[in-house]
mmCIF file of C-alpha atoms in Angstrom:
data_model
loop_
_atom_site.group_PDB
_atom_site.id
_atom_site.type_symbol
_atom_site.label_atom_id
_atom_site.label_comp_id
_atom_site.label_asym_id
_atom_site.label_seq_id
_atom_site.Cartn_x
_atom_site.Cartn_y
_atom_site.Cartn_z
ATOM 1 C CA MET A 137 -0.115 -25.758 50.081
ATOM 2 C CA PRO A 138 3.166 -24.075 48.511
ATOM 3 C CA ALA A 139 4.053 -25.439 45.107
ATOM 4 C CA LYS A 140 7.399 -26.873 44.420
ATOM 5 C CA VAL A 141 9.088 -25.506 41.264
ATOM 6 C CA GLY A 142 12.081 -27.115 39.448
ATOM 7 C CA ALA A 143 14.452 -25.355 37.103
ATOM 8 C CA VAL A 144 12.954 -22.687 35.065
ATOM 9 C CA LYS A 145 14.360 -21.249 31.867
ATOM 10 C CA VAL A 146 12.878 -17.748 30.856
ATOM 11 C CA ILE A 147 13.751 -16.958 27.280
ATOM 12 C CA THR A 148 12.082 -13.321 27.079
ATOM 13 C CA VAL A 149 9.397 -11.662 28.731
ATOM 14 C CA THR A 150 7.695 -8.801 26.849
ATOM 15 C CA PHE A 151 5.877 -5.559 28.445
ATOM 16 C CA SER A 152 2.760 -6.862 28.307
ATOM 17 C CA SER A 153 3.497 -10.132 29.538
ATOM 18 C CA ILE A 154 2.777 -12.092 32.756
ATOM 19 C CA LEU A 155 5.130 -14.319 34.360
ATOM 20 C CA HIS A 156 3.935 -16.706 37.019
ATOM 21 C CA ILE A 157 5.731 -19.455 38.649
ATOM 22 C CA GLY A 158 4.314 -21.422 41.323
ATOM 23 C CA ASP A 159 1.261 -20.262 43.756
ATOM 24 C CA VAL A 160 -0.596 -17.010 43.239
ATOM 25 C CA TYR A 161 -3.578 -15.369 44.614
ATOM 26 C CA SER A 162 -4.018 -12.593 42.246
ATOM 27 C CA ILE A 163 -2.934 -11.843 38.536
ATOM 28 C CA SER A 164 -3.620 -8.293 36.953
ATOM 29 C CA PRO A 165 -1.794 -7.450 33.457
ATOM 30 C CA THR A 166 -2.071 -3.798 32.974
ATOM 31 C CA SER A 167 -2.630 -3.564 29.301
ATOM 32 C CA SER A 168 -5.496 -3.487 27.228
ATOM 33 C CA ALA A 169 -6.453 -3.552 23.534
ATOM 34 C CA LYS A 170 -9.588 -2.848 21.200
ATOM 35 C CA THR A 171 -9.875 -4.542 18.347
ATOM 36 C CA TYR A 172 -12.633 -3.659 15.380
ATOM 37 C CA ALA A 173 -13.609 -6.238 12.648
ATOM 38 C CA GLY A 174 -16.317 -6.635 10.467
ATOM 39 C CA GLY A 175 -19.091 -9.447 10.396
ATOM 40 C CA GLY A 176 -17.815 -13.003 10.160
ATOM 41 C CA SER A 177 -14.112 -12.077 10.778
ATOM 42 C CA PHE A 178 -13.412 -14.302 13.349
ATOM 43 C CA ASN A 179 -14.831 -17.532 12.201
ATOM 44 C CA THR A 180 -12.794 -20.288 11.861
ATOM 45 C CA GLY A 181 -13.021 -24.033 10.501
ATOM 46 C CA ASN A 182 -13.648 -26.035 7.218
ATOM 47 C CA GLY A 183 -16.318 -25.055 4.447
ATOM 48 C CA ILE A 184 -17.682 -21.703 6.146
ATOM 49 C CA HIS A 185 -19.752 -19.636 4.047
ATOM 50 C CA VAL A 186 -20.494 -16.148 5.392
ATOM 51 C CA ASN A 187 -22.722 -13.945 2.793
ATOM 52 C CA LEU A 188 -22.862 -10.507 4.604
ATOM 53 C CA ASN A 189 -23.736 -8.488 1.062
ATOM 54 C CA ASN A 190 -22.986 -5.142 2.406
ATOM 55 C CA SER A 191 -21.473 -5.110 5.731
ATOM 56 C CA GLN A 192 -20.078 -2.313 7.563
ATOM 57 C CA THR A 193 -17.925 -1.873 10.761
ATOM 58 C CA TYR A 194 -18.709 1.209 12.731
ATOM 59 C CA VAL A 195 -15.675 2.420 15.138
ATOM 60 C CA ASN A 196 -17.223 5.495 16.812
ATOM 61 C CA ASP A 197 -16.621 5.617 20.508
ATOM 62 C CA PRO A 198 -17.498 8.760 21.864
ATOM 63 C CA ASP A 199 -16.260 8.211 25.295
ATOM 64 C CA ASN A 200 -12.584 7.108 24.275
ATOM 65 C CA ILE A 201 -12.371 5.097 27.598
ATOM 66 C CA ASP A 202 -12.966 1.736 27.766
ATOM 67 C CA GLN A 203 -10.810 0.158 30.658
ATOM 68 C CA PRO A 204 -8.513 2.501 32.005
ATOM 69 C CA ASN A 205 -4.796 1.066 33.149
ATOM 70 C CA ILE A 206 -3.884 2.394 36.453
ATOM 71 C CA GLY A 207 -1.045 1.007 38.134
#
C-alpha cells in the first residue's frame, strides 16, 4: 500500500547516511566499520563492576577483508 508523506525538512545527509521517505523494498548501506575494544568496554548501566585482571585485545586480521563494499 502506498505511503502518504507530508512535508519533510532534511537538514543534512552525510556520506554514510540513508534517507528513506515512504515505502521501500530494500535498503543497502555502502559503508562498514570494524571496532576493536577490550573486555567490558561496552557495558552500560548503574553499578557495574568488571574485574578483568590482565585483559588483552588482539587485532590481528590476516585476510584484511571482512565485508567488501561493492556498489
